[in-house]
mmCIF file of N, CA and C in Angstrom:
data_model
loop_
_atom_site.group_PDB
_atom_site.id
_atom_site.type_symbol
_atom_site.label_atom_id
_atom_site.label_comp_id
_atom_site.label_asym_id
_atom_site.label_seq_id
_atom_site.Cartn_x
_atom_site.Cartn_y
_atom_site.Cartn_z
ATOM 1 N N MET A 20 88.180 105.664 100.310
ATOM 2 C CA MET A 20 89.378 104.895 100.558
ATOM 3 C C MET A 20 89.601 103.929 99.393
ATOM 4 N N SER A 21 90.842 103.773 98.986
ATOM 5 C CA SER A 21 91.200 102.902 97.872
ATOM 6 C C SER A 21 91.248 101.443 98.296
ATOM 7 N N SER A 22 91.001 100.587 97.353
ATOM 8 C CA SER A 22 91.079 99.148 97.601
ATOM 9 C C SER A 22 92.521 98.676 97.597
ATOM 10 N N SER A 23 92.764 97.561 98.271
ATOM 11 C CA SER A 23 94.081 96.921 98.268
ATOM 12 C C SER A 23 94.059 95.754 97.294
ATOM 13 N N TYR A 24 95.194 95.561 96.637
ATOM 14 C CA TYR A 24 95.328 94.499 95.658
ATOM 15 C C TYR A 24 96.614 93.734 95.899
ATOM 16 N N ILE A 25 96.613 92.469 95.537
ATOM 17 C CA ILE A 25 97.825 91.655 95.578
ATOM 18 C C ILE A 25 98.141 91.262 94.136
ATOM 19 N N ILE A 26 99.383 91.548 93.755
ATOM 20 C CA ILE A 26 99.871 91.154 92.430
ATOM 21 C C ILE A 26 100.714 89.910 92.649
ATOM 22 N N GLU A 27 100.378 88.853 91.942
ATOM 23 C CA GLU A 27 101.112 87.594 92.064
ATOM 24 C C GLU A 27 101.610 87.175 90.684
ATOM 25 N N CYS A 28 102.858 86.741 90.631
ATOM 26 C CA CYS A 28 103.436 86.240 89.398
ATOM 27 C C CYS A 28 103.272 84.726 89.359
ATOM 28 N N ARG A 29 102.873 84.221 88.203
ATOM 29 C CA ARG A 29 102.704 82.774 88.056
ATOM 30 C C ARG A 29 103.988 82.089 87.614
ATOM 31 N N ASP A 30 105.038 82.883 87.344
ATOM 32 C CA ASP A 30 106.288 82.320 86.852
ATOM 33 C C ASP A 30 107.461 82.454 87.825
ATOM 34 N N CYS A 31 107.304 83.243 88.874
ATOM 35 C CA CYS A 31 108.378 83.413 89.859
ATOM 36 C C CYS A 31 107.756 83.730 91.222
ATOM 37 N N GLU A 32 108.566 84.075 92.174
ATOM 38 C CA GLU A 32 108.097 84.321 93.541
ATOM 39 C C GLU A 32 107.633 85.757 93.767
ATOM 40 N N PHE A 33 107.535 86.578 92.718
ATOM 41 C CA PHE A 33 107.135 87.977 92.860
ATOM 42 C C PHE A 33 105.722 88.071 93.418
ATOM 43 N N GLU A 34 105.575 88.883 94.462
ATOM 44 C CA GLU A 34 104.267 89.174 95.039
ATOM 45 C C GLU A 34 104.352 90.568 95.619
ATOM 46 N N LYS A 35 103.347 91.385 95.356
ATOM 47 C CA LYS A 35 103.356 92.762 95.840
ATOM 48 C C LYS A 35 101.947 93.155 96.234
ATOM 49 N N ARG A 36 101.824 93.812 97.373
ATOM 50 C CA ARG A 36 100.539 94.337 97.824
ATOM 51 C C ARG A 36 100.527 95.824 97.527
ATOM 52 N N THR A 37 99.469 96.292 96.888
ATOM 53 C CA THR A 37 99.366 97.700 96.518
ATOM 54 C C THR A 37 98.036 98.274 96.967
ATOM 55 N N ILE A 38 97.974 99.590 96.954
ATOM 56 C CA ILE A 38 96.728 100.300 97.228
ATOM 57 C C ILE A 38 96.382 101.100 95.982
ATOM 58 N N GLY A 39 95.169 100.940 95.508
ATOM 59 C CA GLY A 39 94.714 101.664 94.324
ATOM 60 C C GLY A 39 94.841 100.832 93.065
ATOM 61 N N ASP A 40 93.778 100.834 92.281
ATOM 62 C CA ASP A 40 93.752 99.995 91.083
ATOM 63 C C ASP A 40 94.720 100.453 90.000
ATOM 64 N N GLU A 41 94.927 101.754 89.856
ATOM 65 C CA GLU A 41 95.850 102.236 88.832
ATOM 66 C C GLU A 41 97.284 101.835 89.144
ATOM 67 N N PHE A 42 97.688 101.945 90.404
ATOM 68 C CA PHE A 42 99.042 101.560 90.777
ATOM 69 C C PHE A 42 99.225 100.048 90.649
ATOM 70 N N ALA A 43 98.206 99.290 91.014
ATOM 71 C CA ALA A 43 98.278 97.828 90.886
ATOM 72 C C ALA A 43 98.486 97.434 89.429
ATOM 73 N N GLN A 44 97.739 98.056 88.531
ATOM 74 C CA GLN A 44 97.874 97.728 87.111
ATOM 75 C C GLN A 44 99.241 98.152 86.588
ATOM 76 N N TRP A 45 99.732 99.318 87.018
ATOM 77 C CA TRP A 45 101.053 99.793 86.600
ATOM 78 C C TRP A 45 102.143 98.824 87.043
ATOM 79 N N ALA A 46 102.092 98.401 88.319
ATOM 80 C CA ALA A 46 103.104 97.488 88.854
ATOM 81 C C ALA A 46 103.044 96.126 88.159
ATOM 82 N N ALA A 47 101.843 95.640 87.900
ATOM 83 C CA ALA A 47 101.684 94.362 87.204
ATOM 84 C C ALA A 47 102.220 94.454 85.780
ATOM 85 N N ASP A 48 101.882 95.534 85.078
ATOM 86 C CA ASP A 48 102.369 95.721 83.709
ATOM 87 C C ASP A 48 103.887 95.797 83.680
ATOM 88 N N ARG A 49 104.451 96.483 84.634
ATOM 89 C CA ARG A 49 105.912 96.635 84.695
ATOM 90 C C ARG A 49 106.602 95.279 84.872
ATOM 91 N N HIS A 50 106.091 94.462 85.781
ATOM 92 C CA HIS A 50 106.682 93.136 85.998
ATOM 93 C C HIS A 50 106.442 92.234 84.781
ATOM 94 N N GLU A 51 105.236 92.284 84.259
ATOM 95 C CA GLU A 51 104.855 91.446 83.119
ATOM 96 C C GLU A 51 105.740 91.737 81.904
ATOM 97 N N ARG A 52 105.932 93.015 81.590
ATOM 98 C CA ARG A 52 106.743 93.393 80.432
ATOM 99 C C ARG A 52 108.230 93.220 80.681
ATOM 100 N N GLY A 53 108.678 93.584 81.872
ATOM 101 C CA GLY A 53 110.101 93.517 82.182
ATOM 102 C C GLY A 53 110.641 92.105 82.276
ATOM 103 N N GLU A 54 109.838 91.214 82.806
ATOM 104 C CA GLU A 54 110.281 89.832 83.021
ATOM 105 C C GLU A 54 109.681 88.836 82.037
ATOM 106 N N GLN A 55 108.723 89.283 81.228
ATOM 107 C CA GLN A 55 107.991 88.388 80.317
ATOM 108 C C GLN A 55 107.300 87.265 81.104
ATOM 109 N N HIS A 56 106.690 87.644 82.234
ATOM 110 C CA HIS A 56 106.000 86.698 83.110
ATOM 111 C C HIS A 56 104.494 86.949 83.087
ATOM 112 N N SER A 57 103.747 85.970 83.538
ATOM 113 C CA SER A 57 102.294 86.081 83.657
ATOM 114 C C SER A 57 101.942 86.492 85.082
ATOM 115 N N VAL A 58 101.068 87.477 85.202
ATOM 116 C CA VAL A 58 100.689 87.973 86.524
ATOM 117 C C VAL A 58 99.176 87.931 86.722
ATOM 118 N N THR A 59 98.787 87.966 87.984
ATOM 119 C CA THR A 59 97.383 88.033 88.373
ATOM 120 C C THR A 59 97.246 89.144 89.401
ATOM 121 N N ILE A 60 96.174 89.936 89.298
ATOM 122 C CA ILE A 60 95.869 90.952 90.296
ATOM 123 C C ILE A 60 94.587 90.510 90.995
ATOM 124 N N ARG A 61 94.654 90.432 92.316
ATOM 125 C CA ARG A 61 93.514 89.987 93.110
ATOM 126 C C ARG A 61 93.117 91.077 94.104
ATOM 127 N N ASP A 62 91.823 91.356 94.227
ATOM 128 C CA ASP A 62 91.303 92.311 95.210
ATOM 129 C C ASP A 62 91.364 91.649 96.589
ATOM 130 N N VAL A 63 92.024 92.295 97.537
ATOM 131 C CA VAL A 63 92.212 91.709 98.862
ATOM 132 C C VAL A 63 90.889 91.539 99.598
ATOM 133 N N SER A 64 90.004 92.524 99.519
ATOM 134 C CA SER A 64 88.762 92.466 100.288
ATOM 135 C C SER A 64 87.772 91.423 99.773
ATOM 136 N N THR A 65 87.740 91.201 98.466
ATOM 137 C CA THR A 65 86.769 90.247 97.908
ATOM 138 C C THR A 65 87.403 88.915 97.516
ATOM 139 N N GLY A 66 88.720 88.917 97.319
ATOM 140 C CA GLY A 66 89.403 87.709 96.867
ATOM 141 C C GLY A 66 89.233 87.438 95.383
ATOM 142 N N MET A 67 88.533 88.322 94.682
ATOM 143 C CA MET A 67 88.275 88.133 93.252
ATOM 144 C C MET A 67 89.485 88.546 92.427
ATOM 145 N N THR A 68 89.738 87.804 91.361
ATOM 146 C CA THR A 68 90.781 88.162 90.408
ATOM 147 C C THR A 68 90.215 89.253 89.512
ATOM 148 N N VAL A 69 90.925 90.382 89.446
ATOM 149 C CA VAL A 69 90.461 91.496 88.614
ATOM 150 C C VAL A 69 91.256 91.609 87.327
ATOM 151 N N TYR A 70 92.410 90.938 87.252
ATOM 152 C CA TYR A 70 93.196 90.911 86.025
ATOM 153 C C TYR A 70 94.051 89.653 86.037
ATOM 154 N N SER A 71 94.177 89.038 84.880
ATOM 155 C CA SER A 71 95.043 87.887 84.720
ATOM 156 C C SER A 71 95.669 87.949 83.338
ATOM 157 N N SER A 72 96.983 87.811 83.276
ATOM 158 C CA SER A 72 97.691 87.847 81.993
ATOM 159 C C SER A 72 97.141 86.788 81.051
ATOM 160 N N PRO A 73 97.074 87.105 79.775
ATOM 161 C CA PRO A 73 96.579 86.130 78.807
ATOM 162 C C PRO A 73 97.556 85.016 78.479
ATOM 163 N N LEU A 74 98.797 85.135 78.935
ATOM 164 C CA LEU A 74 99.818 84.142 78.598
ATOM 165 C C LEU A 74 99.552 82.801 79.240
#
């Protein structure tokens, strides 16, 4: 079973819950590039941040 992730934007109200790490990264990259915003991906089960924009 795939893990669940929450993508949160640090610059706007964007928040999305996804299943699977590849889809989470794709969705985060899409928002980050399209809006020029900083995003964070957090694993729902552990609460750990698995990706954070360098901006």
